[in-house]
Amino acid sequence: MKKVSYLILSISILFVSCDFIVKDKNQAKNVILLIGDGMGVTQIYAAISISENTLNIEKFKHVGFHKTYSSNNYITDSGASGTALATGVKTNNKSIGIDSVGNSLNSILLYAEENQLATGLISTSAVTHATPASFIAHESSRYDYENIAKDFLDVDIDIFIGGGKKHFANREDHLNLVDSLKKNDYHVIDGINNLDEKMKGKFAVFTAEEHNPKVSEGRGDMLAISTEKAINILDKKDKGFFLMIEGSQIDWGGHDLDIDYVVSETLDFDKAVGKAHEFAIEDGETLVIVTADHETGGLTLLDGNLLKNEITANFSTDNHTAVMVPVFAFGPGAENFGGIYENTDVFEKMMKAFGF
Ligand code: MG
Ligand code: ZN
């Protein structure tokens, strides 16, 4: 009798431990999505050419492309493309988190929340700007910054870092959303250096009244530091996390036809990619995806010198273009990101990686 129960006990231990060890190798505990706004292949190669060191992006072995067109335009804006990446649905330009007939869409961040994962957003623009907004808000116009700020109060995001404090604190409707955030148990912090990773709770970290300065004009390592701190905070949750990090201003360099702006912002974004990649190597259960929402500037390189780290760049437009943009993946499920697919498939692939 004793022998039999011992046997049953050993079998059940075996089952429990099997369940623990045998995990789908394509399943990820954490997903980190890094979006270089406006970062096409040329922007990346310009940064590779200018840099004396190998970029972190170059270390990713699984590469694909996605098609960026929106539901009403061959050329997307950051609202429609952000929504496609975040929710898996193509929508009209200018829309945030809603489909082309106005229905609200659930984003990967909101699905992660529903599944008790920790969640975070970081951007070098205002957090209310189109790309980060696509992950939490539902608005017909990306320019309704005050409404988008209000939408932050309807979600339970664990940490968000970026500019845009004025849309919370200094509003035309005189509502004080900083107080509302505090009522919702947020630590509201000014400046990334004041964020103490040892603190517990939820964090709203404002790094600027509106947008952060250019990296060439004193932003410092805000993006890389924010990435590292957010990962450390989110990683404390046992069930895993979803984190979106945006290098917002690569796009603005393109709109300004300013190659130095494009390259410095791409190199800055790559530092954040490095932080995520380092964590994923150590962690082993983290899928890191690096992509863009669209290309900006129709950038070409007409000449260059890799020994002198020089390029001759030419913009064909001060707006977005239609070309496919690259996707780089590392970690469990990274193999699924090869090939050419729709921007909405990035969402599907992340959902699959989480097992949702
Ligand atoms: Mg953006
Ligand atoms: Zn743009």
mmCIF file of N, CA and C in Angstrom, residues 28-35 60 108 120 122 135 227-228 230-232 234-235 241-246 269 272-281 283 285-291 327-330 332 337 346 350 353-354:
data_model
loop_
_atom_site.group_PDB
_atom_site.id
_atom_site.type_symbol
_atom_site.label_atom_id
_atom_site.label_comp_id
_atom_site.label_asym_id
_atom_site.label_seq_id
_atom_site.Cartn_x
_atom_site.Cartn_y
_atom_site.Cartn_z
ATOM 1 N N ALA A 28 6.557 32.766 -25.503
ATOM 2 C CA ALA A 28 7.359 33.749 -24.771
ATOM 3 C C ALA A 28 6.619 34.190 -23.515
ATOM 4 N N LYS A 29 7.395 34.391 -22.447
ATOM 5 C CA LYS A 29 6.798 34.930 -21.219
ATOM 6 C C LYS A 29 6.614 36.448 -21.362
ATOM 7 N N ASN A 30 7.625 37.073 -21.948
ATOM 8 C CA ASN A 30 7.612 38.533 -22.123
ATOM 9 C C ASN A 30 7.735 38.889 -23.604
ATOM 10 N N VAL A 31 7.095 39.964 -24.013
ATOM 11 C CA VAL A 31 7.297 40.493 -25.366
ATOM 12 C C VAL A 31 7.668 41.971 -25.257
ATOM 13 N N ILE A 32 8.784 42.320 -25.890
ATOM 14 C CA ILE A 32 9.203 43.728 -25.972
ATOM 15 C C ILE A 32 9.132 44.138 -27.442
ATOM 16 N N LEU A 33 8.296 45.109 -27.744
ATOM 17 C CA LEU A 33 8.135 45.605 -29.116
ATOM 18 C C LEU A 33 8.776 46.986 -29.201
ATOM 19 N N LEU A 34 9.786 47.104 -30.062
ATOM 20 C CA LEU A 34 10.441 48.404 -30.259
ATOM 21 C C LEU A 34 10.072 48.947 -31.626
ATOM 22 N N ILE A 35 9.500 50.143 -31.657
ATOM 23 C CA ILE A 35 9.069 50.755 -32.918
ATOM 24 C C ILE A 35 9.913 51.996 -33.203
ATOM 25 N N PHE A 60 20.362 40.755 -34.713
ATOM 26 C CA PHE A 60 19.131 39.968 -34.844
ATOM 27 C C PHE A 60 19.221 39.092 -36.097
ATOM 28 N N ILE A 108 -2.768 44.661 -28.054
ATOM 29 C CA ILE A 108 -1.937 43.619 -27.422
ATOM 30 C C ILE A 108 -1.660 43.983 -25.964
ATOM 31 N N GLY A 120 3.758 48.097 -20.201
ATOM 32 C CA GLY A 120 4.447 49.385 -20.195
ATOM 33 C C GLY A 120 4.543 50.015 -21.568
ATOM 34 N N ILE A 122 6.834 53.326 -23.543
ATOM 35 C CA ILE A 122 7.876 54.358 -23.455
ATOM 36 C C ILE A 122 7.958 55.052 -24.811
ATOM 37 N N PHE A 135 -1.807 52.010 -28.443
ATOM 38 C CA PHE A 135 -1.809 50.836 -27.562
ATOM 39 C C PHE A 135 -2.784 50.963 -26.397
ATOM 40 N N THR A 227 14.203 52.282 -20.862
ATOM 41 C CA THR A 227 14.013 50.887 -21.269
ATOM 42 C C THR A 227 14.520 49.950 -20.178
ATOM 43 N N GLU A 228 15.724 50.224 -19.691
ATOM 44 C CA GLU A 228 16.328 49.374 -18.662
ATOM 45 C C GLU A 228 15.494 49.393 -17.373
ATOM 46 N N ALA A 230 12.299 50.278 -16.959
ATOM 47 C CA ALA A 230 10.960 49.698 -17.149
ATOM 48 C C ALA A 230 11.041 48.177 -17.154
ATOM 49 N N ILE A 231 12.039 47.634 -17.816
ATOM 50 C CA ILE A 231 12.195 46.170 -17.846
ATOM 51 C C ILE A 231 12.385 45.647 -16.420
ATOM 52 N N ASN A 232 13.240 46.298 -15.639
ATOM 53 C CA ASN A 232 13.483 45.843 -14.261
ATOM 54 C C ASN A 232 12.208 45.877 -13.428
ATOM 55 N N LEU A 234 8.975 45.832 -14.629
ATOM 56 C CA LEU A 234 7.958 44.903 -15.158
ATOM 57 C C LEU A 234 8.336 43.444 -14.913
ATOM 58 N N ASP A 235 9.634 43.180 -14.895
ATOM 59 C CA ASP A 235 10.103 41.800 -14.733
ATOM 60 C C ASP A 235 9.805 41.233 -13.345
ATOM 61 N N PHE A 241 5.428 40.125 -19.059
ATOM 62 C CA PHE A 241 5.048 41.496 -19.371
ATOM 63 C C PHE A 241 5.048 41.778 -20.868
ATOM 64 N N PHE A 242 4.336 42.854 -21.225
ATOM 65 C CA PHE A 242 4.404 43.421 -22.570
ATOM 66 C C PHE A 242 4.912 44.855 -22.430
ATOM 67 N N LEU A 243 5.912 45.204 -23.231
ATOM 68 C CA LEU A 243 6.470 46.556 -23.201
ATOM 69 C C LEU A 243 6.663 47.066 -24.626
ATOM 70 N N MET A 244 6.131 48.258 -24.914
ATOM 71 C CA MET A 244 6.350 48.911 -26.207
ATOM 72 C C MET A 244 7.268 50.112 -25.990
ATOM 73 N N ILE A 245 8.286 50.200 -26.830
ATOM 74 C CA ILE A 245 9.256 51.293 -26.731
ATOM 75 C C ILE A 245 9.332 51.963 -28.102
ATOM 76 N N GLU A 246 9.124 53.261 -28.139
ATOM 77 C CA GLU A 246 9.171 53.949 -29.431
ATOM 78 C C GLU A 246 10.306 54.966 -29.538
ATOM 79 N N PHE A 269 17.878 55.091 -30.733
ATOM 80 C CA PHE A 269 16.893 53.996 -30.675
ATOM 81 C C PHE A 269 17.617 52.649 -30.551
ATOM 82 N N ALA A 272 18.456 51.538 -27.091
ATOM 83 C CA ALA A 272 17.326 50.909 -26.389
ATOM 84 C C ALA A 272 17.148 49.471 -26.862
ATOM 85 N N VAL A 273 17.335 49.253 -28.173
ATOM 86 C CA VAL A 273 17.282 47.889 -28.716
ATOM 87 C C VAL A 273 18.316 47.020 -27.989
ATOM 88 N N GLY A 274 19.508 47.585 -27.774
ATOM 89 C CA GLY A 274 20.575 46.863 -27.077
ATOM 90 C C GLY A 274 20.174 46.458 -25.669
ATOM 91 N N LYS A 275 19.509 47.348 -24.945
ATOM 92 C CA LYS A 275 19.058 47.051 -23.573
ATOM 93 C C LYS A 275 18.060 45.893 -23.583
ATOM 94 N N ALA A 276 17.118 45.930 -24.529
ATOM 95 C CA ALA A 276 16.112 44.865 -24.618
ATOM 96 C C ALA A 276 16.757 43.543 -25.015
ATOM 97 N N HIS A 277 17.673 43.603 -25.955
ATOM 98 C CA HIS A 277 18.367 42.411 -26.453
ATOM 99 C C HIS A 277 19.198 41.755 -25.343
ATOM 100 N N GLU A 278 19.938 42.593 -24.607
ATOM 101 C CA GLU A 278 20.749 42.086 -23.470
ATOM 102 C C GLU A 278 19.877 41.357 -22.454
ATOM 103 N N PHE A 279 18.748 41.988 -22.119
ATOM 104 C CA PHE A 279 17.834 41.373 -21.154
ATOM 105 C C PHE A 279 17.319 40.043 -21.688
ATOM 106 N N ALA A 280 16.958 40.013 -22.972
ATOM 107 C CA ALA A 280 16.378 38.806 -23.572
ATOM 108 C C ALA A 280 17.380 37.658 -23.620
ATOM 109 N N ILE A 281 18.649 37.979 -23.859
ATOM 110 C CA ILE A 281 19.686 36.936 -23.877
ATOM 111 C C ILE A 281 19.768 36.281 -22.496
ATOM 112 N N ASP A 283 17.498 36.432 -20.014
ATOM 113 C CA ASP A 283 16.216 35.925 -19.543
ATOM 114 C C ASP A 283 15.807 34.620 -20.230
ATOM 115 N N GLU A 285 13.334 33.898 -22.008
ATOM 116 C CA GLU A 285 11.898 33.716 -22.237
ATOM 117 C C GLU A 285 11.259 34.974 -22.827
ATOM 118 N N THR A 286 12.101 35.834 -23.376
ATOM 119 C CA THR A 286 11.615 37.125 -23.864
ATOM 120 C C THR A 286 11.766 37.234 -25.372
ATOM 121 N N LEU A 287 10.669 37.554 -26.042
ATOM 122 C CA LEU A 287 10.687 37.815 -27.475
ATOM 123 C C LEU A 287 10.872 39.320 -27.687
ATOM 124 N N VAL A 288 11.884 39.688 -28.450
ATOM 125 C CA VAL A 288 12.113 41.104 -28.771
ATOM 126 C C VAL A 288 11.849 41.311 -30.260
ATOM 127 N N ILE A 289 11.011 42.284 -30.578
ATOM 128 C CA ILE A 289 10.693 42.602 -31.974
ATOM 129 C C ILE A 289 11.062 44.060 -32.213
ATOM 130 N N VAL A 290 11.829 44.291 -33.275
ATOM 131 C CA VAL A 290 12.186 45.659 -33.645
ATOM 132 C C VAL A 290 11.613 45.924 -35.024
ATOM 133 N N THR A 291 10.807 46.958 -35.145
ATOM 134 C CA THR A 291 10.250 47.275 -36.457
ATOM 135 C C THR A 291 9.955 48.770 -36.558
ATOM 136 N N VAL A 327 11.355 43.989 -40.108
ATOM 137 C CA VAL A 327 11.036 43.478 -38.766
ATOM 138 C C VAL A 327 12.205 42.595 -38.348
ATOM 139 N N PHE A 328 12.736 42.825 -37.163
ATOM 140 C CA PHE A 328 13.829 42.009 -36.637
ATOM 141 C C PHE A 328 13.320 41.336 -35.362
ATOM 142 N N ALA A 329 13.592 40.040 -35.208
ATOM 143 C CA ALA A 329 13.081 39.350 -34.025
ATOM 144 C C ALA A 329 14.173 38.518 -33.364
ATOM 145 N N PHE A 330 14.081 38.435 -32.036
ATOM 146 C CA PHE A 330 15.025 37.635 -31.251
ATOM 147 C C PHE A 330 14.274 36.977 -30.109
ATOM 148 N N PRO A 332 12.231 33.445 -28.148
ATOM 149 C CA PRO A 332 11.267 32.385 -28.483
ATOM 150 C C PRO A 332 10.207 32.871 -29.470
ATOM 151 N N PHE A 337 8.898 35.404 -37.632
ATOM 152 C CA PHE A 337 8.867 36.767 -38.153
ATOM 153 C C PHE A 337 9.559 36.928 -39.505
ATOM 154 N N VAL A 346 1.999 41.378 -37.366
ATOM 155 C CA VAL A 346 2.921 41.550 -36.233
ATOM 156 C C VAL A 346 2.139 41.338 -34.934
ATOM 157 N N MET A 350 2.605 38.283 -32.171
ATOM 158 C CA MET A 350 2.844 38.560 -30.736
ATOM 159 C C MET A 350 1.811 37.815 -29.885
ATOM 160 N N ALA A 353 2.792 34.289 -29.716
ATOM 161 C CA ALA A 353 3.950 34.100 -28.844
ATOM 162 C C ALA A 353 3.528 34.062 -27.376
ATOM 163 N N PHE A 354 2.568 34.917 -27.015
ATOM 164 C CA PHE A 354 2.051 34.925 -25.637
ATOM 165 C C PHE A 354 1.162 33.715 -25.365
#
